[in-house]
Coordinates of C-alpha atoms and ligand atoms in Angstrom, one line a residue:
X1339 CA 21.5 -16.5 -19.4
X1340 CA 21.0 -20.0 -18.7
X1341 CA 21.0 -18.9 -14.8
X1342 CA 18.6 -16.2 -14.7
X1343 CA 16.3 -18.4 -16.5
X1344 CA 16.2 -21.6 -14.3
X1345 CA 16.0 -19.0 -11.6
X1346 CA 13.0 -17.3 -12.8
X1347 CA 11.3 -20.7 -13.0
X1348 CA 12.1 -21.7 -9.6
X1349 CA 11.0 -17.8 -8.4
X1350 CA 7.8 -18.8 -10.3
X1351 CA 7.5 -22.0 -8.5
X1352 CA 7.7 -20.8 -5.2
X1353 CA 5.4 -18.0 -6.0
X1354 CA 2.4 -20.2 -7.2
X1355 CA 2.0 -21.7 -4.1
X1356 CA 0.5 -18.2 -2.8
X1357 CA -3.2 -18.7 -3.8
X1358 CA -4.2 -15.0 -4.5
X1359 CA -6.9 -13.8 -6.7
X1360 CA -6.1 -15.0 -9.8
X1361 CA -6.8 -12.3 -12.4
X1362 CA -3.0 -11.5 -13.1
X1363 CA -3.3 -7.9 -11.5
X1364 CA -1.3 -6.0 -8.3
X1365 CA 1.9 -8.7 -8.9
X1366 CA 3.7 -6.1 -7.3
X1367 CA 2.1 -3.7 -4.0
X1368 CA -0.4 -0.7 -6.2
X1369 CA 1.3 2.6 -5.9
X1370 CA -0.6 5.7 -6.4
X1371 CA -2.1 8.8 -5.5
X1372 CA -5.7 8.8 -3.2
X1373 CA -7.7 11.6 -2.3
X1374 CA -9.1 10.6 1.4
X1375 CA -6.5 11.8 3.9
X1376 CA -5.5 15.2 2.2
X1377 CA -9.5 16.0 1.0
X1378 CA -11.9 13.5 2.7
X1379 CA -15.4 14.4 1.8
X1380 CA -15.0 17.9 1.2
X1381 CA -17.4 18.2 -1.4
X1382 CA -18.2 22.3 -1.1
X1383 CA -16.8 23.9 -4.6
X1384 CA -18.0 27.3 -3.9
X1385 CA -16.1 27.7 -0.6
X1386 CA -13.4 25.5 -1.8
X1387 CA -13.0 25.1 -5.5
X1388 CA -9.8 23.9 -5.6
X1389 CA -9.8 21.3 -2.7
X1390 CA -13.5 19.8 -3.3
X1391 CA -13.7 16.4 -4.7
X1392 CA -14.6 16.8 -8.0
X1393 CA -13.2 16.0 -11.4
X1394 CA -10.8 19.1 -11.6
X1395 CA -9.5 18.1 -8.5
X1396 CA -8.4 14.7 -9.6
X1397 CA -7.2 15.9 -13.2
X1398 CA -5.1 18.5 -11.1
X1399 CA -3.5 15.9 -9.3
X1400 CA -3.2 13.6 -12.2
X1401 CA -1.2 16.6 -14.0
X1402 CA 1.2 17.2 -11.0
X1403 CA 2.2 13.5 -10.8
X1404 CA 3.0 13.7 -14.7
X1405 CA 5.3 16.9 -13.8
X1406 CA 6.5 15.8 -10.7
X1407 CA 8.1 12.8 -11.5
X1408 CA 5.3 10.9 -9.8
X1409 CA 3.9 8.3 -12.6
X1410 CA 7.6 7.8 -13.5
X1411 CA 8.7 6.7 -10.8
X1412 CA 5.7 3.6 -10.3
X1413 CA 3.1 5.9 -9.3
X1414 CA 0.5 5.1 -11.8
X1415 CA -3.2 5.4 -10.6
X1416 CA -5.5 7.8 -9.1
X1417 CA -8.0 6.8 -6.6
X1418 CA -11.2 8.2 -6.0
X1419 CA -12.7 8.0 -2.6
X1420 CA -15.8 8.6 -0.8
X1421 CA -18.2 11.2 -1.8
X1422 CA -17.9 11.0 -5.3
X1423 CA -21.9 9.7 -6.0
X1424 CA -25.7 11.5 -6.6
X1425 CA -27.4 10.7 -3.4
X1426 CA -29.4 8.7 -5.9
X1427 CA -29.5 6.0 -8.3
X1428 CA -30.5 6.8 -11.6
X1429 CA -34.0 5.6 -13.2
X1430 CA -31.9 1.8 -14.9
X1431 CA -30.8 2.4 -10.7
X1432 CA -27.0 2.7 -11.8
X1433 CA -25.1 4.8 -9.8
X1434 CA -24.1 8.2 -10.9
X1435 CA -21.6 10.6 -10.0
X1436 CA -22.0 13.8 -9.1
X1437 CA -23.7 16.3 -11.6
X1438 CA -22.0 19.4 -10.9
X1439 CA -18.6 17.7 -9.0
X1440 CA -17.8 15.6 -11.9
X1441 CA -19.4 17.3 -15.4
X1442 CA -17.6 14.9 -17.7
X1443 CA -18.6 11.4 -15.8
X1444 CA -16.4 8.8 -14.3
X1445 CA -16.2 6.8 -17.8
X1446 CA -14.7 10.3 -19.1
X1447 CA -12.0 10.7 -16.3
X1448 CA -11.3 7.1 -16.4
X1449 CA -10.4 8.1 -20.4
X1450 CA -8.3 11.4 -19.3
X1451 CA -6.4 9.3 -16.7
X1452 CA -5.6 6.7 -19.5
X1453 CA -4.3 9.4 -21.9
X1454 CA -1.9 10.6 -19.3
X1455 CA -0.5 6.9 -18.9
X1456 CA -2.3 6.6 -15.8
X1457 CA -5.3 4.1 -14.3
X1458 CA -8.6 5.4 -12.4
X1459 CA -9.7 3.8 -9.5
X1460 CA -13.0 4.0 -8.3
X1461 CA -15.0 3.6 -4.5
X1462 CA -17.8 1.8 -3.4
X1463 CA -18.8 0.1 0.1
X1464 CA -21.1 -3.4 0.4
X1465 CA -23.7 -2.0 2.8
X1466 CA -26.8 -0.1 2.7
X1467 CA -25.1 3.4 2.2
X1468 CA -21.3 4.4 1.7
X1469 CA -19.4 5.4 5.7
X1470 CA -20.2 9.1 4.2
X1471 CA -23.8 8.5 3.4
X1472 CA -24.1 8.2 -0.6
X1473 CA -25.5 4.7 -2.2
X1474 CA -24.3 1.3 -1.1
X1475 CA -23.6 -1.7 -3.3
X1476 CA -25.9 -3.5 -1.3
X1477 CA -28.3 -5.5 -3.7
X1478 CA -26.9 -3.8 -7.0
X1479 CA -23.4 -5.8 -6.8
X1480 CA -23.8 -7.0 -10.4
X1481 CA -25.0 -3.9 -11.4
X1482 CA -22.3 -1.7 -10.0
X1483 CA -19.5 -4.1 -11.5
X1484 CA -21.1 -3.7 -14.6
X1485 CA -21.4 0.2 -14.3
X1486 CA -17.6 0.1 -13.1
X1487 CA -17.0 -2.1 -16.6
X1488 CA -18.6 0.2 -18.7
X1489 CA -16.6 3.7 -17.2
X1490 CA -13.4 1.4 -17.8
X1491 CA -12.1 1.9 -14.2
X1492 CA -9.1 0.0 -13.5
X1493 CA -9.2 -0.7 -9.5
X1494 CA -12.1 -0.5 -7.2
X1495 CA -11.6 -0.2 -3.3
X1496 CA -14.7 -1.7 -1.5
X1497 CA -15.6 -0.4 1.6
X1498 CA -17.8 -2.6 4.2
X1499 CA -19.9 1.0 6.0
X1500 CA -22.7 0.0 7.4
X1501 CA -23.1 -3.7 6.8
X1502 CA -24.0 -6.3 9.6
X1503 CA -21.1 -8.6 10.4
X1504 CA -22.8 -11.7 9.6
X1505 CA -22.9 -10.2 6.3
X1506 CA -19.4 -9.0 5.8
X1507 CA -17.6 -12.3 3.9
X1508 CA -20.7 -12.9 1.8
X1509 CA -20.8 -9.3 0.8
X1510 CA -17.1 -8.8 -0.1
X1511 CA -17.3 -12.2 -1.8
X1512 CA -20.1 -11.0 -4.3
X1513 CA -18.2 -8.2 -5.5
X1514 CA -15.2 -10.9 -6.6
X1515 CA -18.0 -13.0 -8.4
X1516 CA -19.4 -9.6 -10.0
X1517 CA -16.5 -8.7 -10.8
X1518 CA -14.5 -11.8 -12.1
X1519 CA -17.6 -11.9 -14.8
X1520 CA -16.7 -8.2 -16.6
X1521 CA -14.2 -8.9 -19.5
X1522 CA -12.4 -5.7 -17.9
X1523 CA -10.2 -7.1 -14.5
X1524 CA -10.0 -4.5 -11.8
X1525 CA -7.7 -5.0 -8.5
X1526 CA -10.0 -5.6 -6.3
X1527 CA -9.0 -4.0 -2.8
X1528 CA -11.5 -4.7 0.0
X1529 CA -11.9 -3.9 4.0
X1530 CA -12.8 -7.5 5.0
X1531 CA -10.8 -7.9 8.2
X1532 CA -10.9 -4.9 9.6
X1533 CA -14.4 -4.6 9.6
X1534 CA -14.8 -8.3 11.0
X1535 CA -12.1 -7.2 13.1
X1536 CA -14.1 -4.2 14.5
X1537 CA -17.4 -5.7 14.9
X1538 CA -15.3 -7.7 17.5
X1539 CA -14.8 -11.2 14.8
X1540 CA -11.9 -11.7 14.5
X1541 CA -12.1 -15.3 15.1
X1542 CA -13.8 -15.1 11.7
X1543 CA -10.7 -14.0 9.5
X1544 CA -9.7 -16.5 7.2
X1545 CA -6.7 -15.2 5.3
X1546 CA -6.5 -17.8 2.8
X1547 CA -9.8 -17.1 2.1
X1548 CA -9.2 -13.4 1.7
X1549 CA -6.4 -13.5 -0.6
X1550 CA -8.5 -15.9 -2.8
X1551 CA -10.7 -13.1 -3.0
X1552 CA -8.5 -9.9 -2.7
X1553 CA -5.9 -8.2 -4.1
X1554 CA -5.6 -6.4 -0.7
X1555 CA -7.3 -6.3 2.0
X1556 CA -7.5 -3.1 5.2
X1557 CA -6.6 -5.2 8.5
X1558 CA -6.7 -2.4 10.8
X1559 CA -8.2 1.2 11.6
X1560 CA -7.9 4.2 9.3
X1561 CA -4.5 5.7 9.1
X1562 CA -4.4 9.8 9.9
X1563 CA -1.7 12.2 10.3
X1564 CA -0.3 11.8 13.7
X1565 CA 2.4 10.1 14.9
X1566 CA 0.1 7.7 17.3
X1567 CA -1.5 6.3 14.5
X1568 CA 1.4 5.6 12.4
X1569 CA 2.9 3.8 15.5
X1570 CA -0.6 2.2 16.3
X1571 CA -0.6 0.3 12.8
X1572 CA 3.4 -0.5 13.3
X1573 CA 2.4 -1.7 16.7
X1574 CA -0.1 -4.2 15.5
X1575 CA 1.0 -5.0 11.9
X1576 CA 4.3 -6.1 14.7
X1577 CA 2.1 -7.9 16.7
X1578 CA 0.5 -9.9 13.6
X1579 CA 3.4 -10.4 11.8
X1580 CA 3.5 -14.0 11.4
X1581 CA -0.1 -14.4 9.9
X1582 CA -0.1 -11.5 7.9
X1583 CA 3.5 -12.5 6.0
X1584 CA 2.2 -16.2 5.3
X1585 CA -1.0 -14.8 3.5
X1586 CA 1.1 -12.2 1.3
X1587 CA 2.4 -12.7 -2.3
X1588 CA 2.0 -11.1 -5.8
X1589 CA -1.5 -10.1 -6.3
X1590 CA -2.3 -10.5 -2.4
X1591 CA -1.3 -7.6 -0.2
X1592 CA -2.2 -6.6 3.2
X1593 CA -2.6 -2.7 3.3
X1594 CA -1.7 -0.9 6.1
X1595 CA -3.7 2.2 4.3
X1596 CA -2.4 5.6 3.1
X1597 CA 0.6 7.3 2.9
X1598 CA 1.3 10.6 4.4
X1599 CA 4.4 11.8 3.6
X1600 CA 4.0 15.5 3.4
X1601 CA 1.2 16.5 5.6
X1602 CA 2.3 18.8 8.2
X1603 CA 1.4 16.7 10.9
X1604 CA 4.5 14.4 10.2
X1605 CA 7.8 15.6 10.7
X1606 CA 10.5 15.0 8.5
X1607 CA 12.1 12.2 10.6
X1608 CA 8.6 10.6 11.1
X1609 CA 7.7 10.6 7.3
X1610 CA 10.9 8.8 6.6
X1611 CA 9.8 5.9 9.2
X1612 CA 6.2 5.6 7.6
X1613 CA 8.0 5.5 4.3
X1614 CA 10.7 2.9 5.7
X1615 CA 8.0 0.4 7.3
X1616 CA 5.7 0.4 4.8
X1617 CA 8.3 -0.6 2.4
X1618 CA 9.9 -3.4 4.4
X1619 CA 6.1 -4.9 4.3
X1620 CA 5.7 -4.6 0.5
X1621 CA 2.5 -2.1 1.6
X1622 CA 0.8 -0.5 -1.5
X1623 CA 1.9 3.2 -1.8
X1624 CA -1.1 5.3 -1.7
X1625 CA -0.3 8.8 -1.1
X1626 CA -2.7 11.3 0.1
X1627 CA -1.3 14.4 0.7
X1628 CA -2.2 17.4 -1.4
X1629 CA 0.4 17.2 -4.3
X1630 CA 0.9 20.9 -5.0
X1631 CA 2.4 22.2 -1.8
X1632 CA 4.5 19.1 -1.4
X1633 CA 8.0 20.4 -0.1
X1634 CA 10.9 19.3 -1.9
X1635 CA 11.9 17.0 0.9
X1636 CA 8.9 15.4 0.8
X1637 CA 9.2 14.6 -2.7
X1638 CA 12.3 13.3 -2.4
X1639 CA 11.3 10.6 0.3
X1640 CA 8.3 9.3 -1.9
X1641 CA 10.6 9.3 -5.2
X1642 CA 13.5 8.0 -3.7
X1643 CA 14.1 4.6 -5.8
X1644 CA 16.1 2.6 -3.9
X1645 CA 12.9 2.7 -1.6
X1646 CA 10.6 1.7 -3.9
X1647 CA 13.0 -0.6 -4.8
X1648 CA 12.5 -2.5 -1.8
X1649 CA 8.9 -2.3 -1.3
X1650 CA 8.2 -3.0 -5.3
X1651 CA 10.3 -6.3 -5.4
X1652 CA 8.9 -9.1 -6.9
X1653 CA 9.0 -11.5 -4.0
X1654 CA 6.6 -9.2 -2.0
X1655 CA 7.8 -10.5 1.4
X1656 CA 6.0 -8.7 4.1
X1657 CA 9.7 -8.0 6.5
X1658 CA 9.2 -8.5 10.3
X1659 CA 10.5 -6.6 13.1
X1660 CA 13.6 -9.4 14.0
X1661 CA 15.1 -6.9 17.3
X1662 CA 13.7 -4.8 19.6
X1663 CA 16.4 -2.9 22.4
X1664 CA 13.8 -0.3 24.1
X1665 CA 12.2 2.1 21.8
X1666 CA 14.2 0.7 18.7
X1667 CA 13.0 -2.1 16.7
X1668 CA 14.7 -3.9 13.4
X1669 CA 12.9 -5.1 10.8
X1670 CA 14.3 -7.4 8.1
X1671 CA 12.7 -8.3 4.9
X1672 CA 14.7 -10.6 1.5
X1673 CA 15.1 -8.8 -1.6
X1674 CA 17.0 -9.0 -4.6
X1675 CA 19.7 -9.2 -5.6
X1676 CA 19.7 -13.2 -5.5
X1677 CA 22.7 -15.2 -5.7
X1678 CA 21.9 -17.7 -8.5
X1679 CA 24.5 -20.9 -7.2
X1680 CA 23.6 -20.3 -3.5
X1681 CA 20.0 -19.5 -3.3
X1682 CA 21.1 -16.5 -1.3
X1683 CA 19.2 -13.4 -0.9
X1684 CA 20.0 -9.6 -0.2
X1685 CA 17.7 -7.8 2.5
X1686 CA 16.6 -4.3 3.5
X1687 CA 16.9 -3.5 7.3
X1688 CA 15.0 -0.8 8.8
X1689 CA 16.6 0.7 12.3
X1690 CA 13.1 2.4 13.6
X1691 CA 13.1 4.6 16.3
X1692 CA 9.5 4.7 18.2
X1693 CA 10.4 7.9 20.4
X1694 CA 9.8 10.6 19.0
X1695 CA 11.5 12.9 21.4
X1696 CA 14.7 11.7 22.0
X1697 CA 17.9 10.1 19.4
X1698 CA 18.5 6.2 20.2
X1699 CA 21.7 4.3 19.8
X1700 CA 21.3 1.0 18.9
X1701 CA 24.1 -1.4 17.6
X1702 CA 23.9 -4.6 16.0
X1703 CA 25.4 -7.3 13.6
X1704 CA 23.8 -8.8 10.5
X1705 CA 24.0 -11.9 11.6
X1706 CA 22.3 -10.9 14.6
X1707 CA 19.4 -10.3 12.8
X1708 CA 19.1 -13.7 11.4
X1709 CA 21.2 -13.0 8.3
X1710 CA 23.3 -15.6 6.5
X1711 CA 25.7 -15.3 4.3
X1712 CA 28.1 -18.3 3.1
X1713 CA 30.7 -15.5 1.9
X1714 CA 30.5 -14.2 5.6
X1715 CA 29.9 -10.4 3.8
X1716 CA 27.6 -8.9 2.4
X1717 CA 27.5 -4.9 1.0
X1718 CA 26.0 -2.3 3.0
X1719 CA 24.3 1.2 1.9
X1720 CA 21.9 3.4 4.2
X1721 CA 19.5 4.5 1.2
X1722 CA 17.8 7.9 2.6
X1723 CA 21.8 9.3 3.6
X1724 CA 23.4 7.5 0.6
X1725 CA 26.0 6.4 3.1
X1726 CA 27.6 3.9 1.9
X1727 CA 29.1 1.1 4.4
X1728 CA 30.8 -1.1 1.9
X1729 CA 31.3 -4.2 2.8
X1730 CA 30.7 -5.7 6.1
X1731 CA 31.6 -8.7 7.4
X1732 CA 28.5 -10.4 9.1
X1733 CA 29.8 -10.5 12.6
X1734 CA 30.7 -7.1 12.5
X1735 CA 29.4 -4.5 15.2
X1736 CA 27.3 -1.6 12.9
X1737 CA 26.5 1.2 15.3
X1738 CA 23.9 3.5 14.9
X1739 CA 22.1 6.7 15.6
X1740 CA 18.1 6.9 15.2
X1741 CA 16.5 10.6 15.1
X1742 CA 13.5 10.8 16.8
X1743 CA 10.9 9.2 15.2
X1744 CA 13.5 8.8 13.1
X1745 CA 14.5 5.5 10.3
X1746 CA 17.6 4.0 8.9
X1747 CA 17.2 2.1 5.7
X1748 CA 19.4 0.0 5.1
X1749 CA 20.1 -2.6 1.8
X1750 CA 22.6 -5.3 2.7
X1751 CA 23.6 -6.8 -0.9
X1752 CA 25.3 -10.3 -1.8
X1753 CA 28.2 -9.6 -3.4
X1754 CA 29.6 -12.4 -5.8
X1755 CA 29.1 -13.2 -9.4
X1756 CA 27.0 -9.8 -10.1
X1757 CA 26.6 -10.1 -13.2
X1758 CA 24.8 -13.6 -12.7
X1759 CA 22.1 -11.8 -10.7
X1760 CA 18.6 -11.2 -11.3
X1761 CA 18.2 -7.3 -9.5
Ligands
NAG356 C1 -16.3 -4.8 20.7 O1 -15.8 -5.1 22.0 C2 -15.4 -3.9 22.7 C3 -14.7 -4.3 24.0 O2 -15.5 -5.3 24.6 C4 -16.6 -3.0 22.9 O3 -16.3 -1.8 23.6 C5 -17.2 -2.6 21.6 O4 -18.4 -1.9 21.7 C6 -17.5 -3.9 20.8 N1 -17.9 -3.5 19.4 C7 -19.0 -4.0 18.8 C8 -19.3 -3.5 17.4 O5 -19.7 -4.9 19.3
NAG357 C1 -10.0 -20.9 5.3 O1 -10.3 -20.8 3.9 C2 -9.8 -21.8 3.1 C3 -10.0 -21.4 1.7 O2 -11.4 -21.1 1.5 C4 -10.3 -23.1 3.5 O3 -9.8 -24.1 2.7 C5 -10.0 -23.4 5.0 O4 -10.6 -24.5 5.4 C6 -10.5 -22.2 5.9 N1 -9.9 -22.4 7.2 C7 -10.7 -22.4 8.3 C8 -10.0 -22.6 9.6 O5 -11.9 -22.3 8.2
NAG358 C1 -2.9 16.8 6.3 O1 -4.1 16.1 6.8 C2 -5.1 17.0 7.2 C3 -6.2 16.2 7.9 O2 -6.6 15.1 7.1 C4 -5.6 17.7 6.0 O3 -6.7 18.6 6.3 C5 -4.5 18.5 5.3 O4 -4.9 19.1 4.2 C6 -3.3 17.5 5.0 N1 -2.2 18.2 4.5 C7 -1.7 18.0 3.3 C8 -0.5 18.8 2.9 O5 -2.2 17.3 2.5
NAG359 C1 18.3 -23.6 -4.8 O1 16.9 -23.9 -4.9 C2 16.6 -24.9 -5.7 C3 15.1 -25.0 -5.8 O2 14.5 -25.0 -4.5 C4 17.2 -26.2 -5.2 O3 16.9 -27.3 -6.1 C5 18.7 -26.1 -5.1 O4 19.2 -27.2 -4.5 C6 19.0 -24.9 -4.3 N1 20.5 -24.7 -4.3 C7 21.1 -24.6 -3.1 C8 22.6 -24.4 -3.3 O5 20.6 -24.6 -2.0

């Protein structure tokens, strides 16, 4: 007992020197459900009733996570996204959602969502319009936090559409200040470097900045179901790595964007690997794929809990690719368990395959990856098999075979004194 606690004081230590936003919220990455890669702005009901965005449409979905084992498993908000507004303002110029889309209101849906255990998060962007066209935050920041107060939404992700460059820190800025003055805390997720980053300023991101103002932040394009994007955002979250793990902690998280698990666009094998890499990096878990045709095998990658495990722990280390032999890269990333006399971790290893055509060998020893261990051993498990290696001796040679596209995931545990262990 005595243990764990002077552990969880030193854990707190180390964690206070990350300087996120400080209203408490996202200590671990936000997992949820989010409407824009399965429904962007389809907003037609008559031709599509069942796939607009509209308040059915998120109740629907809310319902399936219930039933499906989503919200149980960590999956506990639902996010609006674009094209959810009246092209105008009202006459007090708040904004207002859609009449016939959304009959109840936002503050009404924000109430189902919370009666169903889960949270409602909301979408606005800092320019003149939204990237789809419908009312900007620009000069009604205050008033759009306080709208956002009063429907008792629980996240807001803050687009930066149409806004001049010069403008984009300020603007981003102003929404923390709104919103750090409503008695209600949001997680605040925002697009700051990527849009700096797009309007070619990228000598202008300022990470420490950004997490003082962020729960999360977008640092590159828009994810969408192809392979090449998923293995664009590997490539430069890879080529980042160093600056983008220093400035992430609890309640600071870079966000590689959406998960896709499930669209038909991804095979099996590849769906594992977006899965894998996003949880080595701690990435929020926003899935947008449309719940109710979900195959089975799908479901089984986004609820598998030795996953989420890894990308929910509380040290929120963003893992970095540690090997690379051709088309196969290793990532590593500490977890817990975490030995309370040695200060040693556990880690997750990811064995990613880039080609999607062809099966890669690749073989490799933990300590080859950087791993230390004064036992010399630690215990090994490939979580999306349930293979179990037992335990292996840190010099020892661990062959393996990639699928195309394809992902091992592996947790390599300490093994001493378990029951001394925080997990
Ligand atoms: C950024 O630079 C690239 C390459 O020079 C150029 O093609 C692009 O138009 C620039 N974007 C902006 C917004 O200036
Ligand atoms: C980045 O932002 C931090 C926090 O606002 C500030 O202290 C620091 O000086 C900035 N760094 C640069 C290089 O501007
Ligand atoms: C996959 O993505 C496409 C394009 O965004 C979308 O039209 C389709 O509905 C998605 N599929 C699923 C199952 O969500
Ligand atoms: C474990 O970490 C604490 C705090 O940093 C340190 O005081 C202690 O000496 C460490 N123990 C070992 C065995 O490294």
């Amino acid at each position: 007992m005595i243990l764990k606690v002077s552990i969880l004081s030193l854990l707190f230590t180390k964690l206070s020197l990350i300087n996120g936003l400080e209203n408490g919220l996202a200590r671990t990455p936000p997992m949820g459900w989010m409407s824009w890669a399965a429904f962007m702005c389809e907003i037609d009901c008559e031709k599509r009733p069942h796939e607009c965005i509209s308040e059915r449409l998120y109740v629907t979905m809310a319902d399936q996570m219930v039933k499906d084992g989503f919200r149980d498993a960590g999956y506990t908000s639902v996010h609006i996204d674009d094209c959810w507004m009246e092209k105008q303002r009202d006459s007090k110029e708040k904004l207002v959602a859609d009449r016939a889309r959304f009959p109840s209101g936002i503050r009404k849906l924000a109430q189902m969502m919370h009666d169903r255990n889960l949270k409602l998060g909301i979408y606005e962007d800092y320019g003149s319009a939204t990237c789809a066209g419908y009312p900007g935050s620009k000069g009604y920041v205050e008033t759009d936090a306080k709208t956002f107060e009063e429907w008792d939404t629980d996240y807001l992700k803050f687009d930066g559409c149409n806004v001049d460059v010069t403008e984009v820190i300020d603007g981003f800025k102003s929404m923390k200040r709104a919103l750090s003055k409503r008695t209600k805390k949001m997680v605040y997720s925002c697009e700051w470097p990527l849009y700096l980053r797009v309007n070619n300023h990228t000598d202008w991101i300022n990470y420490t900045d950004i997490a003082e103002n962020c729960n999360m932040w977008r640092n590159f394009d828009d994810v969408y179901p192809s392979w090449s994007s998923i293995l664009a955002i590997i490539d430069f979250y890879v080529e980042n790595q160093d600056e983008l793990a220093k400035a992430q902690g609890p309640g600071a998280w870079n966000d590689p964007d959406m998960i896709l698990v499930g669209n038909e666009s991804l095979t099996y094998e590849m769906a594992k690997s977006q899965m894998s890499i996003w949880c080595i990096w701690s990435a929020p878990l926003l899935i947008s794929v449309d719940l109710r045709i979900l195959k089975a095998e799908y479901r089984e990658i986004l609820l598998n809990r030795k996953a989420i495990a890894i990308d929910q722990d509380p040290m929120g280390k963003f893992g970095k690719m540690v090997q690379k032999d051709g088309d196969v890269r290793v990532f590593l990333k500490t977890i817990h368990p975490i030995d309370p006399l040695t200060n040693e971790t556990s880690y997750a290893i990811a064995v990613f395959n880039k080609n999607p055509k062809q099966e890669k060998y690749h073989q490799f020893t933990l300590a080859s990856l950087g791993i230390k261990s004064s036992l010399g051993k630690l215990k090994v498990e490939e979580i999306w098999s349930k293979k179990v290696l037992g335990i292996v001796e840190i010099d020892a040679t661990i062959q393996v075979k990639t699928n195309p596209a394809g992902t091992l995931l592996f947790t390599a545990n300490i093994v001493k004194n378990l029951e001394n262990y925080i997990s």
